[in-house]
mmCIF file of C-alpha atoms and ligand atoms in Angstrom:
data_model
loop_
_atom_site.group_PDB
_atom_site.id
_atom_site.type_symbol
_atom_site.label_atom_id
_atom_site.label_comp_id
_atom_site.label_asym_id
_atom_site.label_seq_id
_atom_site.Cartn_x
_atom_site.Cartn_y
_atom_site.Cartn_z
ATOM 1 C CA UNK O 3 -37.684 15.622 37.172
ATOM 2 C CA UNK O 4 -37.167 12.737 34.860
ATOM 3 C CA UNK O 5 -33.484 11.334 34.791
ATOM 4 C CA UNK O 6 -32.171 9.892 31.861
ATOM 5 C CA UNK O 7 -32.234 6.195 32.243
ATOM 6 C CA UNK O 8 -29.210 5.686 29.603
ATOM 7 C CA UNK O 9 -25.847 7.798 30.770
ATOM 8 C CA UNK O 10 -23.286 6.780 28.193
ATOM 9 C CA UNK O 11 -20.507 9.208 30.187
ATOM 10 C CA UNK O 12 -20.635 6.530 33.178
ATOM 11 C CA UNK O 13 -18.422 3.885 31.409
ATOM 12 C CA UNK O 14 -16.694 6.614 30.176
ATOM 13 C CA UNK O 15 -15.822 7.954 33.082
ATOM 14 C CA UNK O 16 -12.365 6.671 34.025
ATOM 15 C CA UNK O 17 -9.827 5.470 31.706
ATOM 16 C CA UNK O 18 -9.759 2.320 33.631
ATOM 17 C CA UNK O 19 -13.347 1.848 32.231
ATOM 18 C CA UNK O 20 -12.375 3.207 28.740
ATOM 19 C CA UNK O 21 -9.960 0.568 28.403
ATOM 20 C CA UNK O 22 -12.359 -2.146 29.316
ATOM 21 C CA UNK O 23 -14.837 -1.401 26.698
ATOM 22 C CA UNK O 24 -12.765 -0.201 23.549
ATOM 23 C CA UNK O 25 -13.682 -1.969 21.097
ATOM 24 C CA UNK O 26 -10.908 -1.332 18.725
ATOM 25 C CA UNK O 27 -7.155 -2.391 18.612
ATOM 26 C CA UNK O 28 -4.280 -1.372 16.765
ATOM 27 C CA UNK O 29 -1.296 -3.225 16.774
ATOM 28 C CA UNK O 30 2.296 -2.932 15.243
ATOM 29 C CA UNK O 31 1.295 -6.480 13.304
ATOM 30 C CA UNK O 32 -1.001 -4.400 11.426
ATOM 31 C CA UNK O 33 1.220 -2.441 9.746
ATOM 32 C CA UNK O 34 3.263 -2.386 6.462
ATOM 33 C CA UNK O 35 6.061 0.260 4.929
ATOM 34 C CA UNK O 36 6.644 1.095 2.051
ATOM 35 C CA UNK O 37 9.728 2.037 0.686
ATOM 36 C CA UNK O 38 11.013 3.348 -2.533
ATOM 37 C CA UNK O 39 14.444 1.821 -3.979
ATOM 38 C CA UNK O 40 16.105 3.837 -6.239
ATOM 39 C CA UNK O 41 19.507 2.897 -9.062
ATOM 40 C CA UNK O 42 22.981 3.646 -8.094
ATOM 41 C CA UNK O 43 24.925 3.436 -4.788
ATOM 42 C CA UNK O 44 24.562 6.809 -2.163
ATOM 43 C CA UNK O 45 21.568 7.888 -2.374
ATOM 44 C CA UNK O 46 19.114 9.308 -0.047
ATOM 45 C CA UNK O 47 17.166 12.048 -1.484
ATOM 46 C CA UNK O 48 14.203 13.010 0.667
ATOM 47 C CA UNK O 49 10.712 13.431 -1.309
ATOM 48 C CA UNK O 50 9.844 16.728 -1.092
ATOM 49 C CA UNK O 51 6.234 16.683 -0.720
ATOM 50 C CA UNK O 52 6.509 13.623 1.787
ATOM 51 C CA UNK O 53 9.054 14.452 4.907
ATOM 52 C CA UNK O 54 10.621 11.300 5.940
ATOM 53 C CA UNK O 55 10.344 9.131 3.018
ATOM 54 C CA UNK O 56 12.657 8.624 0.710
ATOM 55 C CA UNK O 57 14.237 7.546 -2.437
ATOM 56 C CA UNK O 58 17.128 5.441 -1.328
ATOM 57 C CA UNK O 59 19.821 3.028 -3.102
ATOM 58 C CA UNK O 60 20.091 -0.740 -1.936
ATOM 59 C CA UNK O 61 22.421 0.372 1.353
ATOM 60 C CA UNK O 62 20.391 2.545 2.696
ATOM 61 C CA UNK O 63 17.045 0.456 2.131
ATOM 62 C CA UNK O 64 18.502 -2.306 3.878
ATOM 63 C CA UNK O 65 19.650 -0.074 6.630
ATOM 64 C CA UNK O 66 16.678 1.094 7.142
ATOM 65 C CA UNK O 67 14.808 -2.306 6.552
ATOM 66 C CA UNK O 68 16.338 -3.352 9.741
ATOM 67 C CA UNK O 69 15.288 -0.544 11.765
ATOM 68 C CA UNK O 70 11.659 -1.270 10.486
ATOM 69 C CA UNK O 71 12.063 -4.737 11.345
ATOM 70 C CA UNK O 72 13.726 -3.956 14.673
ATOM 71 C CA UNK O 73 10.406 -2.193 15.377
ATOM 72 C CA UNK O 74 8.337 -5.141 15.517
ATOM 73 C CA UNK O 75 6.897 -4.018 11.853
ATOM 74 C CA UNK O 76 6.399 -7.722 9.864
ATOM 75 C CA UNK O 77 6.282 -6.378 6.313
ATOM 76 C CA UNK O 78 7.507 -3.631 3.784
ATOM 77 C CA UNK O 79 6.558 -3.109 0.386
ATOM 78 C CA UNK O 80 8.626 -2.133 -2.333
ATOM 79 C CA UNK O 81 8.758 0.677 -4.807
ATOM 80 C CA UNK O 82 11.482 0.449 -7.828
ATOM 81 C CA UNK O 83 12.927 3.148 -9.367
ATOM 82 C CA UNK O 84 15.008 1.746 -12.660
ATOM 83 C CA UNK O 85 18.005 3.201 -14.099
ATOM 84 C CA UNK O 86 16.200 3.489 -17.454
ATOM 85 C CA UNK O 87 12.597 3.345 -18.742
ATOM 86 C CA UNK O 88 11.154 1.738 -21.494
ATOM 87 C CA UNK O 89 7.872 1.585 -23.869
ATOM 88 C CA UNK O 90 7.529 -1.992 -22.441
ATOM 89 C CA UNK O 91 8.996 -1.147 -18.519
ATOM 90 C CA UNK O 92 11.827 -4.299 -19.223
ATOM 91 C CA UNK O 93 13.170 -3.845 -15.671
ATOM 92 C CA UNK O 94 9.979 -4.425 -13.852
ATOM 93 C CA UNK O 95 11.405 -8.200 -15.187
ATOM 94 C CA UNK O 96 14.561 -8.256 -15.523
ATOM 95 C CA UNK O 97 16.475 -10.705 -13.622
ATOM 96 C CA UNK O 98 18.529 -8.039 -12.088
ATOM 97 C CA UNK O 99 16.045 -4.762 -12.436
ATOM 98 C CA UNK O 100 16.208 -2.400 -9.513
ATOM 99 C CA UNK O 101 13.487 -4.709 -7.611
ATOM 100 C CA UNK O 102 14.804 -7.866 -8.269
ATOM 101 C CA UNK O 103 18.413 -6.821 -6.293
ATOM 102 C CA UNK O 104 16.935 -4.788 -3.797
ATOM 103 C CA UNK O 105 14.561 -8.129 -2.609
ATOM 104 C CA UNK O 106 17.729 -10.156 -2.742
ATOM 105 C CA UNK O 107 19.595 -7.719 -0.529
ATOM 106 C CA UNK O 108 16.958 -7.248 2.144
ATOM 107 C CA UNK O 109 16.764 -11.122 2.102
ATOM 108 C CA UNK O 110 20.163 -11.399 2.511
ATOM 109 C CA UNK O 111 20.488 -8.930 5.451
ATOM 110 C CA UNK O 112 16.963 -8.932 6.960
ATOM 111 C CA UNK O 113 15.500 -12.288 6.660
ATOM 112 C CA UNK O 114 13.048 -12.064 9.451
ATOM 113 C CA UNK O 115 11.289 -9.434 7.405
ATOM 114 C CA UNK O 116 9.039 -10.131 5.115
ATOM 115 C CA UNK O 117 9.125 -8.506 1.420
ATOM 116 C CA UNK O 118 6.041 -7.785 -0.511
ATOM 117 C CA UNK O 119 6.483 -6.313 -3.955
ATOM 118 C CA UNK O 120 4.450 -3.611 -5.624
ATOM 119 C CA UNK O 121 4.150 -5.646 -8.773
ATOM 120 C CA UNK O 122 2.832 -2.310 -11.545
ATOM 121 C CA UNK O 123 4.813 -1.219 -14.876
ATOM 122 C CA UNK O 124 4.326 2.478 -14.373
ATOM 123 C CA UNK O 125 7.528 2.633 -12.752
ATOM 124 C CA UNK O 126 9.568 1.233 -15.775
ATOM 125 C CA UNK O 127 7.855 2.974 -18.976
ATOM 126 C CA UNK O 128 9.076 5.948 -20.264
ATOM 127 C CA UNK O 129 5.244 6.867 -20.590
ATOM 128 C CA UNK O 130 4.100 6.572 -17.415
ATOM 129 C CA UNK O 131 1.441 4.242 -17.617
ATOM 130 C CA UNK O 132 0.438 0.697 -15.878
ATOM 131 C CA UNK O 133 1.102 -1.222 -18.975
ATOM 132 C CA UNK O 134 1.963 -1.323 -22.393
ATOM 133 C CA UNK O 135 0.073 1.212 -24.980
ATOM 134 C CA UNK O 136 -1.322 0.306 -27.943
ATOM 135 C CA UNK O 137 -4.149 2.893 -29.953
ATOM 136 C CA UNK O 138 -3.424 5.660 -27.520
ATOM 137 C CA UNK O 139 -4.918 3.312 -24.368
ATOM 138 C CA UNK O 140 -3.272 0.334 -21.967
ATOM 139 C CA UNK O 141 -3.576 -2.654 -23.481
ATOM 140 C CA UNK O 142 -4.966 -4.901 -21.336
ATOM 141 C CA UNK O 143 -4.640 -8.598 -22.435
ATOM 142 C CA UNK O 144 -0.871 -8.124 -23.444
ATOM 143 C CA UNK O 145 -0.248 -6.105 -20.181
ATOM 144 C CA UNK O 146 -1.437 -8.880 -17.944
ATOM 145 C CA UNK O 147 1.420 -11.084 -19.477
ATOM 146 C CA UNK O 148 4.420 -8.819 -18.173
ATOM 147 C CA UNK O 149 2.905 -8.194 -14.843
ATOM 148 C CA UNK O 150 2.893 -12.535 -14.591
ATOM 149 C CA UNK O 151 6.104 -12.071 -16.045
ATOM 150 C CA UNK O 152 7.197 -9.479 -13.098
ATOM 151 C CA UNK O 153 5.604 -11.208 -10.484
ATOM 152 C CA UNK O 154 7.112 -14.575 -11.255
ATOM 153 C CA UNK O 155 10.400 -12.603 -11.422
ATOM 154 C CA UNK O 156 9.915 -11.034 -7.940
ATOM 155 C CA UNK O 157 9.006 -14.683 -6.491
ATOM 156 C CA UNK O 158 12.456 -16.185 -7.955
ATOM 157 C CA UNK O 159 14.310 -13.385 -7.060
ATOM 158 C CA UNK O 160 13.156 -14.342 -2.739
ATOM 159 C CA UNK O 161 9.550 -11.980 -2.161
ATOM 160 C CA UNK O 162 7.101 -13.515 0.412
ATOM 161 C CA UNK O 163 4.355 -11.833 -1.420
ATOM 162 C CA UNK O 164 3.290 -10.090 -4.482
ATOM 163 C CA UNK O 165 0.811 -7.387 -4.669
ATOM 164 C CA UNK O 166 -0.879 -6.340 -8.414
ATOM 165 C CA UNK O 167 -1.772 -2.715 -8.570
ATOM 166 C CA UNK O 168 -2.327 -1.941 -11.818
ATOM 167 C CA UNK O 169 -6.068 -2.780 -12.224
ATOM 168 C CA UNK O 170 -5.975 -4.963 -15.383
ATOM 169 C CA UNK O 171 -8.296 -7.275 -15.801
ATOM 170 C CA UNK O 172 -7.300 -11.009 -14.800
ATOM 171 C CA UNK O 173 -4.553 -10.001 -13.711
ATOM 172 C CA UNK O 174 -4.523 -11.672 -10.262
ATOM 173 C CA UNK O 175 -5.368 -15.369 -12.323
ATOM 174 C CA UNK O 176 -2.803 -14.751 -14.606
ATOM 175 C CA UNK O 177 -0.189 -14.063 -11.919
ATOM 176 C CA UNK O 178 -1.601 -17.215 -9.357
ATOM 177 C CA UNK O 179 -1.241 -19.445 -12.560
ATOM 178 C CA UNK O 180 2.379 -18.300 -13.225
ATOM 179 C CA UNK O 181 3.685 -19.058 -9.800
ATOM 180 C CA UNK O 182 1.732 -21.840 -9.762
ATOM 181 C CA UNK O 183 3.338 -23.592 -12.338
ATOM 182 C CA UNK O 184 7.307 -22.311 -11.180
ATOM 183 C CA UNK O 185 6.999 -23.438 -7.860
ATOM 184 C CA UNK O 186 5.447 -20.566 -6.262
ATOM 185 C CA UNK O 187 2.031 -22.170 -5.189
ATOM 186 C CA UNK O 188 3.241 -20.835 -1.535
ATOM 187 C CA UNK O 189 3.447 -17.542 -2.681
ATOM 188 C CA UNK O 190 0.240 -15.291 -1.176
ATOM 189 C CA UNK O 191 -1.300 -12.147 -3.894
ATOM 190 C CA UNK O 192 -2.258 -9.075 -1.965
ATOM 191 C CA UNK O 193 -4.405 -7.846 -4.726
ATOM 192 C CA UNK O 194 -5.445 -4.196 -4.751
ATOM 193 C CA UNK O 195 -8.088 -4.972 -5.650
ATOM 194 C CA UNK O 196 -10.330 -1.999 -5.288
ATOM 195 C CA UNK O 197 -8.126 1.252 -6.368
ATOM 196 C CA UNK O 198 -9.572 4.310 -7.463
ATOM 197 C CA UNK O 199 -8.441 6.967 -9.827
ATOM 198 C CA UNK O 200 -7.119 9.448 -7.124
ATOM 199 C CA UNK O 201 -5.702 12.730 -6.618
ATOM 200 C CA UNK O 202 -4.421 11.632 -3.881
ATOM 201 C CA UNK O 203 -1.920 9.353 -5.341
ATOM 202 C CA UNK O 204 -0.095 12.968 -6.517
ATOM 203 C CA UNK O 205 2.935 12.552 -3.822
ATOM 204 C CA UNK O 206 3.720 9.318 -4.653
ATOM 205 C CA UNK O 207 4.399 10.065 -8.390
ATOM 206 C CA UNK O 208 7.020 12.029 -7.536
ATOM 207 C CA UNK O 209 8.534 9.580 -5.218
ATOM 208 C CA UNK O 210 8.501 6.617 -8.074
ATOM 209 C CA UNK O 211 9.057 8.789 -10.901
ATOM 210 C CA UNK O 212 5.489 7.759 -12.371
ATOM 211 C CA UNK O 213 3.449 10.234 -13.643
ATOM 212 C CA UNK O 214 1.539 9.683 -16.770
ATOM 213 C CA UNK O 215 3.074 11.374 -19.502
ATOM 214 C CA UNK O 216 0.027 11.793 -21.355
ATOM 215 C CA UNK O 217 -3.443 11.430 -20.252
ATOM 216 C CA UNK O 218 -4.745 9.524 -17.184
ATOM 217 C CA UNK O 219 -5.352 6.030 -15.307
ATOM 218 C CA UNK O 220 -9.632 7.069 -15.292
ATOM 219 C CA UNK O 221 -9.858 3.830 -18.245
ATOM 220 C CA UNK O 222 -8.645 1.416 -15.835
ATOM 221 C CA UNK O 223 -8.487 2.706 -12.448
ATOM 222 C CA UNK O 224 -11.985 3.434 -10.562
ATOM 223 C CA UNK O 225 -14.563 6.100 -10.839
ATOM 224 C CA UNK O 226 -14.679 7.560 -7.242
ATOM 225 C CA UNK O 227 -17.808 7.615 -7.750
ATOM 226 C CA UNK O 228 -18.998 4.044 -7.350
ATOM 227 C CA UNK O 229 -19.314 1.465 -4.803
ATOM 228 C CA UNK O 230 -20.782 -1.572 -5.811
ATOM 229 C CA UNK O 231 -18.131 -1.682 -8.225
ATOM 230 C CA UNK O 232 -15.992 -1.968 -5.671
ATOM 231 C CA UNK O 233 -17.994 -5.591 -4.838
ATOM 232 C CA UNK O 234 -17.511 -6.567 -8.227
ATOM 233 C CA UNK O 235 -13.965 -5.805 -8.614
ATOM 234 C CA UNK O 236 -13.082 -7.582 -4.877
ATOM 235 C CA UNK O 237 -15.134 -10.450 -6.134
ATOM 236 C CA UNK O 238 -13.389 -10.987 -9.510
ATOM 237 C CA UNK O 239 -9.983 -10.692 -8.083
ATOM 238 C CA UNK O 240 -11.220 -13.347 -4.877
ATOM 239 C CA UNK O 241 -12.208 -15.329 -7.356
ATOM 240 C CA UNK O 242 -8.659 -15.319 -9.551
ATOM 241 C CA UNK O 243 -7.248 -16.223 -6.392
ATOM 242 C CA UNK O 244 -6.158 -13.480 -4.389
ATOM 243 C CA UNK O 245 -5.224 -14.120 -0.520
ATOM 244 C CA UNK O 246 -6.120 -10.443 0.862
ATOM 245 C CA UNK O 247 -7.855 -7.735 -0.823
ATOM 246 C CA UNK O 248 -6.457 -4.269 -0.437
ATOM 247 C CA UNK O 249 -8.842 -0.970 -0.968
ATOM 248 C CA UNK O 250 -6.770 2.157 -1.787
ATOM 249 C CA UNK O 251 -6.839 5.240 -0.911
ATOM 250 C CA UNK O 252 -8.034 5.049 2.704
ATOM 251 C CA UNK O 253 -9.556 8.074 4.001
ATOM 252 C CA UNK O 254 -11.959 9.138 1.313
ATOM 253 C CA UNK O 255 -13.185 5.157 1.109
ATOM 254 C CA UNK O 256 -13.635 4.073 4.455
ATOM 255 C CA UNK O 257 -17.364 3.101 3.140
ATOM 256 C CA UNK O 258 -15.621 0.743 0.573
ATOM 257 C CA UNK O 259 -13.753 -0.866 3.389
ATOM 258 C CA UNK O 260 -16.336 -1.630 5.534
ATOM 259 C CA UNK O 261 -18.725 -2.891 2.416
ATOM 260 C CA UNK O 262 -15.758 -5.609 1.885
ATOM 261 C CA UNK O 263 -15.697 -6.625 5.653
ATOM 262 C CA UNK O 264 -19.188 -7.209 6.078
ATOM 263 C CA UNK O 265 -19.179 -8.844 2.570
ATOM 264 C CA UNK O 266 -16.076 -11.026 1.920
ATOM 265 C CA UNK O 267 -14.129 -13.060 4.689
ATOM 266 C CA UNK O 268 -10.954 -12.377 3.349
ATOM 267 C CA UNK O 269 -7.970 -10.520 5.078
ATOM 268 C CA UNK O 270 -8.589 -7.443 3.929
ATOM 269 C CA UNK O 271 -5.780 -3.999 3.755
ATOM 270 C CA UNK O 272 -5.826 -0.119 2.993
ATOM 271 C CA UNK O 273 -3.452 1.489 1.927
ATOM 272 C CA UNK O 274 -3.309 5.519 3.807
ATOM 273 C CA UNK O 275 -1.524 6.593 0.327
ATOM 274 C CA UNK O 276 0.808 9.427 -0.393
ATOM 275 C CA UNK O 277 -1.262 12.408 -0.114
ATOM 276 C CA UNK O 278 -2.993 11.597 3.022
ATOM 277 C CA UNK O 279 0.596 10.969 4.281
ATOM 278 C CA UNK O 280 1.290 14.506 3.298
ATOM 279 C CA UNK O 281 -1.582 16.501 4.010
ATOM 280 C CA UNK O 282 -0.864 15.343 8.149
ATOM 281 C CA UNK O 283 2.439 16.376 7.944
ATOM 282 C CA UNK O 284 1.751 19.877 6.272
ATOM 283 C CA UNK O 285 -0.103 20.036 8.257
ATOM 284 C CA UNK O 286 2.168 18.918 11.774
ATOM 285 C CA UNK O 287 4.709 21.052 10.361
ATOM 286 C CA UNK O 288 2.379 24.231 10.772
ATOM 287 C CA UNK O 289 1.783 23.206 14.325
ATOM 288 C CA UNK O 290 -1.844 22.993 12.964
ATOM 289 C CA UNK O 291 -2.772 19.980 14.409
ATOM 290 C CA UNK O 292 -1.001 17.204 17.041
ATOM 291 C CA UNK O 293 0.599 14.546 14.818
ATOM 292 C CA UNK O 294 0.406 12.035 16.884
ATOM 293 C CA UNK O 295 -3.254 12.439 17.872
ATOM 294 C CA UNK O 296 -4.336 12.620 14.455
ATOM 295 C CA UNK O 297 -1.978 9.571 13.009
ATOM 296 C CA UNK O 298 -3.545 7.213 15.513
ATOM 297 C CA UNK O 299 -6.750 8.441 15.339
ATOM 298 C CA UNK O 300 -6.581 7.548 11.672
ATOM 299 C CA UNK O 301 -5.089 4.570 11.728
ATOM 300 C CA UNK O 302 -8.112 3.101 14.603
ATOM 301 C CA UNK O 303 -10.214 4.851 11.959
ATOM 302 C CA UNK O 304 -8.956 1.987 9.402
ATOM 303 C CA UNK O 305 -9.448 -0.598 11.753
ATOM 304 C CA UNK O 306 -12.708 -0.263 13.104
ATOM 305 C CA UNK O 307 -14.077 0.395 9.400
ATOM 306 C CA UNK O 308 -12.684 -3.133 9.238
ATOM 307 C CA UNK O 309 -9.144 -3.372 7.688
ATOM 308 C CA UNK O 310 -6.971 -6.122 9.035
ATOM 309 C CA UNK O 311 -3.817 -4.160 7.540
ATOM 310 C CA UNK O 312 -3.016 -0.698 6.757
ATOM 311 C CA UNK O 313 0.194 0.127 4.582
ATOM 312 C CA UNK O 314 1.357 3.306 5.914
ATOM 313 C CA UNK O 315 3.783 5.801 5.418
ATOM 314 C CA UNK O 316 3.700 6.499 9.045
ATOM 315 C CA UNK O 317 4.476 2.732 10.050
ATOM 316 C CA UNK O 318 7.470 3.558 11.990
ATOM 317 C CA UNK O 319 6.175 6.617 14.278
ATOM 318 C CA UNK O 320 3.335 4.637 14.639
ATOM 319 C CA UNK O 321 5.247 1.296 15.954
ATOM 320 C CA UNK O 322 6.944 3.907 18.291
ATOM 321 C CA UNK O 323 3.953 5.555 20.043
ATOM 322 C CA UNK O 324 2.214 2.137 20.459
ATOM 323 C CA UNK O 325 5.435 1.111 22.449
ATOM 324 C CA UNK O 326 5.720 3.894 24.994
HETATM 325 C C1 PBG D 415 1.396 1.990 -8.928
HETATM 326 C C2 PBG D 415 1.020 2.494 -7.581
HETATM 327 C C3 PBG D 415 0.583 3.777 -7.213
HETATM 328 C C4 PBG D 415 0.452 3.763 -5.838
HETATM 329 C C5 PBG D 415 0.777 2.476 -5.400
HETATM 330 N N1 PBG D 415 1.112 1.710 -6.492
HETATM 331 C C6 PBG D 415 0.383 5.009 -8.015
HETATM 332 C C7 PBG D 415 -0.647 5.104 -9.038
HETATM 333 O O1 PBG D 415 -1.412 4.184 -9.293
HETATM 334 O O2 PBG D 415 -0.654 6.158 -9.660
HETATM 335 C C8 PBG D 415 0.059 4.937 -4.986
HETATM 336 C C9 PBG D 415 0.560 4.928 -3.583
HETATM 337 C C10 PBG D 415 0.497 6.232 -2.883
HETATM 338 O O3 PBG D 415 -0.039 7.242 -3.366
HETATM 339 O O4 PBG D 415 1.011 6.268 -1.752
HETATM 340 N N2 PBG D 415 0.318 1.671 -9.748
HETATM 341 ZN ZN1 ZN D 416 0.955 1.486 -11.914
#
């Protein structure tokens, strides 16, 4: 009888052995939070279609800042939720919009973390959208202006970093340039730079209060459908400037994310968005599958399709089951 030459079970025989030849780490300095600040003083109002995460005023964000930096997590980002919208989103940069405190209290009370900002308008327009309308669509050129505007307002007001997701064009120069000439030059641009137009972003608009209120994002976000788009877009934005590329969501584009590793030498994120958050815990919740299990699986899924960070909702269960 002929025995197989090749038995792959050998090294996988022992864990000993297993843990000599992964090839794969996660660690905790992989991962960012994101958190979601809302106007006023007292609240904490659980999203409903995301258990755990919350809309929170400036107290409770810092409180919970430093049990996310307590947990060896380096970085959150941060979601604004004014106390009135606009046709124009003013307090994405206004000297003291919802953002602009909320960095300057986490500064104050949690220096050792760092603060990236989610640097978009749909948060602040009464409309919904990623920028300012004109003939029924975004208007790009005049958009890109406010989002250097926000970003340099974000810088001055103490953020480490500033990440663009609104998928204008030249946006990323536009916001380099700006800091550049403030005194930001030190200031690194997460760009996401690859986002498509998702269904899976669903969750989240309820947690930022961001839904469209007419239409979609399909004329500037991307077709699912494409990938060497994706090459074009990370190259554009690498080009402007930006310091690490971000594709968004995760699961569906793990494809994406491994076409910019092999192809770009940048530091390169995911972001596991809303919907991916809440289809595991649906799904935990039924006792349908082991939450745990399934989180880290996912999260090693990120990193051996080649991100070096993944912003995740799940960031602090995660920190917790790589410490036990
Ligand atoms: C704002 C923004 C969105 C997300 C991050 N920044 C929503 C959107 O583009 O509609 C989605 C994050 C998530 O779903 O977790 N442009
Ligand atoms: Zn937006």
């Amino acid at each position: 009888m002929l025995l197989p030459a090749h038995r792959g079970r050998r090294i996988r025989g022992k864990e000993l052995f297993r843990r000599m030849v992964r090839e794969t780490a996660l660690s905790v300095n992989d991962l960012i939070y994101p958190m979601f600040s809302a106007f006023g003083t007292g609240i904490k109002k659980e999203v409903t279609s995301m258990p755990g995460i919350y809309q929170q005023s400036i107290e409770h964000i810092v409180a919970e800042a430093k049990e996310v930096q307590g947990l060896g997590i380096p970085a959150v980002i941060l979601f604004g939720i004014p106390e009135t919208k606009d046709a124009v989103g003013s307090d994405a940069y206004a000297e003291h919009g919802i953002i602009q405190e909320t960095i300057r209290a986490i500064k104050r009370e949690v220096p050792a973390l760092a603060v990236i900002t989610d640097v978009c308008l749909c948060e602040y327009t009464d409309h919904g959208h990623c920028g300012i309308i004109r003939d029924g669509d975004v208007d790009n050129d005049a958009t890109v202006e406010l989002l250097a505007q926000e970003a340099l307002s974000h810088a001055q007001a103490g953020a480490d970093m500033v990440a663009p997701s609104d998928m204008m064009d030249g946006r990323v120069g536009a916001i380099r340039d700006i800091l550049d000439n403030n005194g930001f030059a030190h200031i690194p641009v997460m760009s996401y730079a690859v986002k498509y137009a998702s269904g899976y972003y669903g969750p989240f608009r309820e947690a930022a209060e961001s839904t469209p209120q007419f239409g979609d994002r399909r004329s500037y976000q991307m077709d699912p459908a494409n990938r060497l788009e994706a090459l074009r877009e990370a190259q554009a934005d690498i080009e402007e400037g930006a310091d690490i590329i971000m594709v968004k969501p995760g699961l569906p584009y793990l494809d994406i994310l491994r076409d910019l590793r092999n192809e770009f030498a940048l530091p390169l994120a995911v972001y596991n968005v809303s919907g991916e958050y809440s289809m595991i815990k649906a799904a935990a919740a039924n006792d349908w599958i082991d939450e745990e299990r399934v989180v880290m699986e996912t999260m090693l899924g990120f990193k051996r399709a080649g991100a070096d960070l993944i912003i995740t909702y799940h960031a602090k269960d995660v920190a917790r089951w790589l410490t036990r």
